[in-house]
Amino acid sequence: MRSTVRLTASATSALPRWLLFAICIVYAASGLFGRDPWKNEDAASFGVMWTLANGGAHDWLLPNLVGKVITATGPLPFWLGALCIRAFGPWLAPSNAAHVLTGLMFYGVCAFVWYGTYLLGRRPEVQPFKYAFGGEPSPRDYGRTLADGALLILLASFGLAERGHEATPQVGQLVCTAMFLYGLVRALDKPLQGALWTGIALGAFALCANPPLILALFAALLAVVVVVRALDTRKLLGVAIPLGLVIAASWPIAAYLAYPDEARHFLGDWVGSNIAYFRGSPKPALFYAAKNLPLFTWPAWPLAIWTWLSWPDLRRAPHIAIPLSIVVPLLVLVVLQQHETNLLFLLLLPPLAVMASFGLPTLKREVINAFDWFAVLSFTIVGGFVWIVWIASETGFPAPIARNLSRLVPGYRPEFNILSLIAALVVTGCWIALVRWRLSRHPKVLWRSVVLSGAGTTLMWVLLMTLWLPLVNFSRTYRDVATQIAARLPSDYTCISPVRLGDAQLASFAYFGKMHFAFDGADCDVLLRQDTQDYNPPASLSPYTWKLVWEGRRAADRDERFRLYVRVERPVRTTPAARHDTAH
């Protein structure tokens, strides 16, 4: 079959290793440290990790958030986060220690995507057209260039910036998805090694996710086995599935042996509630995905579609079939989920980035120029806006922007940090130099169409996490509210009954305010409620009544309002006759 790709060896000149590593390191490290756990998922997941780090075997086998059972995902990310909190506790705050795990997982995703694409790019069916007198790139150089492109596409994806820097189980699921993809690719040339990687990924994913997601990944495995004929199916299934089952079953068996009654209810809820989560009407989720998924996965999704269109005779080949087999089951779950959330969008990025990289060799010059100008204009404009808002917050000029900022985030006081300013200046200078190099040199290398997008996303995230970090942290933390509540708590209170508090609020109040919550109808002497402006006070129970001792909210949030009640003994009314008898 004649290849549709025509390239010379100069087109596969390697992206400087130092530049690629610098982009990955700077991008991954920015926003991990020096901040509080943020609402919503970041704080909630950290709360579980913190609970486990300070708990015992019961907490580790049946993960909970300060006593509230958590069954939305598996326990593996919480275990690893708790280990990081314990390991780095002497040097780092618990929230920063938990984010060490996030950074390591981020680098793992990058490594699996790069090596998976590299192996696919060396395969004979995707090699460029061989000229009569030579001059085409070698398979090794071609695969390395495609791998660089896949990594840049992954980093350029808008949705990775925030979600990829949170201490959530979804980041664990992300690295397992990337490992699963790499294992399938590795199984093409080294069946046993690939089967081992695939089995480990399946088992680890089962410990990070929930039954519907596990079934989706298993469906992807079956689809790959059916479509990709180059795989050693017997060895892949014979090793990967038993290994995955052993790893996946380790936690349920251990929990059941240690706490049979509690584990039965816990695991039943883990299965039942998560299956019910994907039984909703697809219309709301479909509308939400149609509105948000294209931006979340940009620029991976248009390049992935272009790959499908530009390789019409090789759609069953591994470089298309393997990533697409992972994307399709995940898209089905995206549509079936009940709540409008982008958490599952994150898992689409590794296979989309790998598939998208094979569209780079066939892009027309006009399309490449369009990608470049879009990146230059959009990231330069938005980056300039970040600088202007920061200047306005620090100096009060321009005055209209400063007034709008104080109205949007009331109570915020700017915090000047010289190191953050230097980092922002350096990354801005690097962006200007890269744009100048790209537009003046007009390089012919394969990765030229995505290097500006990858660097631009890095620029934006670094600027936000340096210049705007105090502002973002102020608007998304519960530290101040927790401190205010803790100051009004009785010194001898027994426990707090939460009413309509979310997981992020429970975690933040317990962590910052050292509050002790109780659940399942416990007889507590303190009540903490989240209400709207219109509310009814809690009903009193004889002989006690609830006394409102504090009311407040986060300065940056007008929708949330918290009210703290303390149970006090109701005064006993005496009758006139009783007073007369007492007098005698």
PDB file of N, CA and C in Angstrom, residues 109-110 112-114 117 150 153-154 157 160 173-179 181-182 297 300 323 326-327 330 344-357:
ATOM      1  N   VAL A 109       1.804  10.352  32.788  1.00  0.00           N
ATOM      2  CA  VAL A 109       0.948  10.484  31.609  1.00  0.00           C
ATOM      3  C   VAL A 109       1.772  10.937  30.411  1.00  0.00           C
ATOM      4  N   CYS A 110       2.607  11.943  30.610  1.00  0.00           N
ATOM      5  CA  CYS A 110       3.452  12.438  29.511  1.00  0.00           C
ATOM      6  C   CYS A 110       4.356  11.332  28.964  1.00  0.00           C
ATOM      7  N   PHE A 112       3.967   7.968  29.097  1.00  0.00           N
ATOM      8  CA  PHE A 112       3.221   6.920  28.397  1.00  0.00           C
ATOM      9  C   PHE A 112       2.729   7.404  27.038  1.00  0.00           C
ATOM     10  N   VAL A 113       2.278   8.641  26.954  1.00  0.00           N
ATOM     11  CA  VAL A 113       1.825   9.177  25.670  1.00  0.00           C
ATOM     12  C   VAL A 113       2.982   9.274  24.696  1.00  0.00           C
ATOM     13  N   TRP A 114       4.133   9.759  25.162  1.00  0.00           N
ATOM     14  CA  TRP A 114       5.281   9.911  24.265  1.00  0.00           C
ATOM     15  C   TRP A 114       5.760   8.550  23.750  1.00  0.00           C
ATOM     16  N   THR A 117       3.236   6.751  21.357  1.00  0.00           N
ATOM     17  CA  THR A 117       3.256   7.329  20.006  1.00  0.00           C
ATOM     18  C   THR A 117       4.551   6.986  19.279  1.00  0.00           C
ATOM     19  N   ALA A 150       2.666  14.486  19.694  1.00  0.00           N
ATOM     20  CA  ALA A 150       1.597  14.003  20.574  1.00  0.00           C
ATOM     21  C   ALA A 150       1.696  14.637  21.956  1.00  0.00           C
ATOM     22  N   ILE A 153       0.549  18.216  21.759  1.00  0.00           N
ATOM     23  CA  ILE A 153      -0.915  18.272  21.637  1.00  0.00           C
ATOM     24  C   ILE A 153      -1.561  18.028  22.997  1.00  0.00           C
ATOM     25  N   LEU A 154      -1.033  17.065  23.748  1.00  0.00           N
ATOM     26  CA  LEU A 154      -1.569  16.798  25.088  1.00  0.00           C
ATOM     27  C   LEU A 154      -1.443  18.036  25.970  1.00  0.00           C
ATOM     28  N   SER A 157      -3.891  20.900  25.193  1.00  0.00           N
ATOM     29  CA  SER A 157      -5.319  20.696  25.447  1.00  0.00           C
ATOM     30  C   SER A 157      -5.761  21.579  26.614  1.00  0.00           C
ATOM     31  N   LEU A 160      -6.661  20.163  30.260  1.00  0.00           N
ATOM     32  CA  LEU A 160      -5.646  19.523  31.102  1.00  0.00           C
ATOM     33  C   LEU A 160      -5.115  20.478  32.156  1.00  0.00           C
ATOM     34  N   GLN A 173      -6.898   7.962  37.302  1.00  0.00           N
ATOM     35  CA  GLN A 173      -7.528   7.299  36.160  1.00  0.00           C
ATOM     36  C   GLN A 173      -6.854   7.717  34.855  1.00  0.00           C
ATOM     37  N   LEU A 174      -6.425   8.979  34.784  1.00  0.00           N
ATOM     38  CA  LEU A 174      -5.766   9.479  33.578  1.00  0.00           C
ATOM     39  C   LEU A 174      -4.464   8.739  33.307  1.00  0.00           C
ATOM     40  N   VAL A 175      -3.632   8.580  34.333  1.00  0.00           N
ATOM     41  CA  VAL A 175      -2.357   7.900  34.122  1.00  0.00           C
ATOM     42  C   VAL A 175      -2.582   6.419  33.824  1.00  0.00           C
ATOM     43  N   CYS A 176      -3.615   5.809  34.400  1.00  0.00           N
ATOM     44  CA  CYS A 176      -3.919   4.408  34.093  1.00  0.00           C
ATOM     45  C   CYS A 176      -4.412   4.260  32.652  1.00  0.00           C
ATOM     46  N   THR A 177      -5.194   5.220  32.167  1.00  0.00           N
ATOM     47  CA  THR A 177      -5.637   5.190  30.776  1.00  0.00           C
ATOM     48  C   THR A 177      -4.451   5.293  29.833  1.00  0.00           C
ATOM     49  N   ALA A 178      -3.519   6.202  30.134  1.00  0.00           N
ATOM     50  CA  ALA A 178      -2.325   6.339  29.301  1.00  0.00           C
ATOM     51  C   ALA A 178      -1.467   5.074  29.365  1.00  0.00           C
ATOM     52  N   MET A 179      -1.354   4.456  30.538  1.00  0.00           N
ATOM     53  CA  MET A 179      -0.604   3.210  30.672  1.00  0.00           C
ATOM     54  C   MET A 179      -1.272   2.084  29.890  1.00  0.00           C
ATOM     55  N   LEU A 181      -3.114   2.384  27.196  1.00  0.00           N
ATOM     56  CA  LEU A 181      -2.833   2.618  25.774  1.00  0.00           C
ATOM     57  C   LEU A 181      -1.411   2.185  25.428  1.00  0.00           C
ATOM     58  N   TYR A 182      -0.450   2.551  26.268  1.00  0.00           N
ATOM     59  CA  TYR A 182       0.937   2.148  26.020  1.00  0.00           C
ATOM     60  C   TYR A 182       1.081   0.632  26.038  1.00  0.00           C
ATOM     61  N   THR A 297     -11.049  19.664  24.888  1.00  0.00           N
ATOM     62  CA  THR A 297     -10.103  18.793  24.185  1.00  0.00           C
ATOM     63  C   THR A 297      -9.432  19.480  22.997  1.00  0.00           C
ATOM     64  N   ALA A 300      -6.811  18.750  20.286  1.00  0.00           N
ATOM     65  CA  ALA A 300      -6.647  17.320  20.001  1.00  0.00           C
ATOM     66  C   ALA A 300      -7.769  16.795  19.100  1.00  0.00           C
ATOM     67  N   PRO A 323      -6.244   3.985  19.753  1.00  0.00           N
ATOM     68  CA  PRO A 323      -6.793   5.161  20.458  1.00  0.00           C
ATOM     69  C   PRO A 323      -8.305   5.291  20.312  1.00  0.00           C
ATOM     70  N   ILE A 326     -10.455   3.250  22.649  1.00  0.00           N
ATOM     71  CA  ILE A 326     -10.538   3.780  24.012  1.00  0.00           C
ATOM     72  C   ILE A 326     -11.475   4.977  24.070  1.00  0.00           C
ATOM     73  N   VAL A 327     -11.451   5.792  23.042  1.00  0.00           N
ATOM     74  CA  VAL A 327     -12.265   7.015  23.031  1.00  0.00           C
ATOM     75  C   VAL A 327     -13.756   6.699  22.992  1.00  0.00           C
ATOM     76  N   LEU A 330     -15.552   5.631  26.299  1.00  0.00           N
ATOM     77  CA  LEU A 330     -15.562   6.750  27.231  1.00  0.00           C
ATOM     78  C   LEU A 330     -16.570   7.809  26.812  1.00  0.00           C
ATOM     79  N   LEU A 344     -14.940  13.276  33.313  1.00  0.00           N
ATOM     80  CA  LEU A 344     -14.630  12.196  32.377  1.00  0.00           C
ATOM     81  C   LEU A 344     -13.948  12.706  31.114  1.00  0.00           C
ATOM     82  N   PHE A 345     -14.099  13.975  30.812  1.00  0.00           N
ATOM     83  CA  PHE A 345     -13.441  14.528  29.621  1.00  0.00           C
ATOM     84  C   PHE A 345     -11.933  14.318  29.689  1.00  0.00           C
ATOM     85  N   LEU A 346     -11.395  14.367  30.907  1.00  0.00           N
ATOM     86  CA  LEU A 346      -9.949  14.271  31.086  1.00  0.00           C
ATOM     87  C   LEU A 346      -9.393  12.974  30.527  1.00  0.00           C
ATOM     88  N   LEU A 347     -10.141  11.868  30.659  1.00  0.00           N
ATOM     89  CA  LEU A 347      -9.641  10.561  30.238  1.00  0.00           C
ATOM     90  C   LEU A 347      -9.555  10.437  28.727  1.00  0.00           C
ATOM     91  N   LEU A 348     -10.188  11.325  27.994  1.00  0.00           N
ATOM     92  CA  LEU A 348     -10.145  11.283  26.533  1.00  0.00           C
ATOM     93  C   LEU A 348      -8.842  11.849  25.971  1.00  0.00           C
ATOM     94  N   LEU A 349      -8.126  12.612  26.766  1.00  0.00           N
ATOM     95  CA  LEU A 349      -6.983  13.352  26.224  1.00  0.00           C
ATOM     96  C   LEU A 349      -5.825  12.460  25.750  1.00  0.00           C
ATOM     97  N   PRO A 350      -5.378  11.433  26.519  1.00  0.00           N
ATOM     98  CA  PRO A 350      -4.260  10.626  26.008  1.00  0.00           C
ATOM     99  C   PRO A 350      -4.543   9.947  24.666  1.00  0.00           C
ATOM    100  N   PRO A 351      -5.655   9.201  24.507  1.00  0.00           N
ATOM    101  CA  PRO A 351      -5.876   8.586  23.192  1.00  0.00           C
ATOM    102  C   PRO A 351      -6.100   9.602  22.085  1.00  0.00           C
ATOM    103  N   LEU A 352      -6.756  10.714  22.377  1.00  0.00           N
ATOM    104  CA  LEU A 352      -6.951  11.737  21.343  1.00  0.00           C
ATOM    105  C   LEU A 352      -5.619  12.344  20.922  1.00  0.00           C
ATOM    106  N   ALA A 353      -4.718  12.599  21.880  1.00  0.00           N
ATOM    107  CA  ALA A 353      -3.421  13.187  21.546  1.00  0.00           C
ATOM    108  C   ALA A 353      -2.594  12.245  20.688  1.00  0.00           C
ATOM    109  N   VAL A 354      -2.611  10.951  21.021  1.00  0.00           N
ATOM    110  CA  VAL A 354      -1.858   9.972  20.231  1.00  0.00           C
ATOM    111  C   VAL A 354      -2.413   9.892  18.811  1.00  0.00           C
ATOM    112  N   MET A 355      -3.713   9.787  18.694  1.00  0.00           N
ATOM    113  CA  MET A 355      -4.335   9.704  17.375  1.00  0.00           C
ATOM    114  C   MET A 355      -4.123  10.996  16.580  1.00  0.00           C
ATOM    115  N   ALA A 356      -4.209  12.134  17.254  1.00  0.00           N
ATOM    116  CA  ALA A 356      -4.076  13.415  16.574  1.00  0.00           C
ATOM    117  C   ALA A 356      -2.689  13.613  15.986  1.00  0.00           C
ATOM    118  N   SER A 357      -1.676  13.057  16.637  1.00  0.00           N
ATOM    119  CA  SER A 357      -0.307  13.274  16.150  1.00  0.00           C
ATOM    120  C   SER A 357      -0.100  12.719  14.746  1.00  0.00           C
TER     121      SER A 357
END
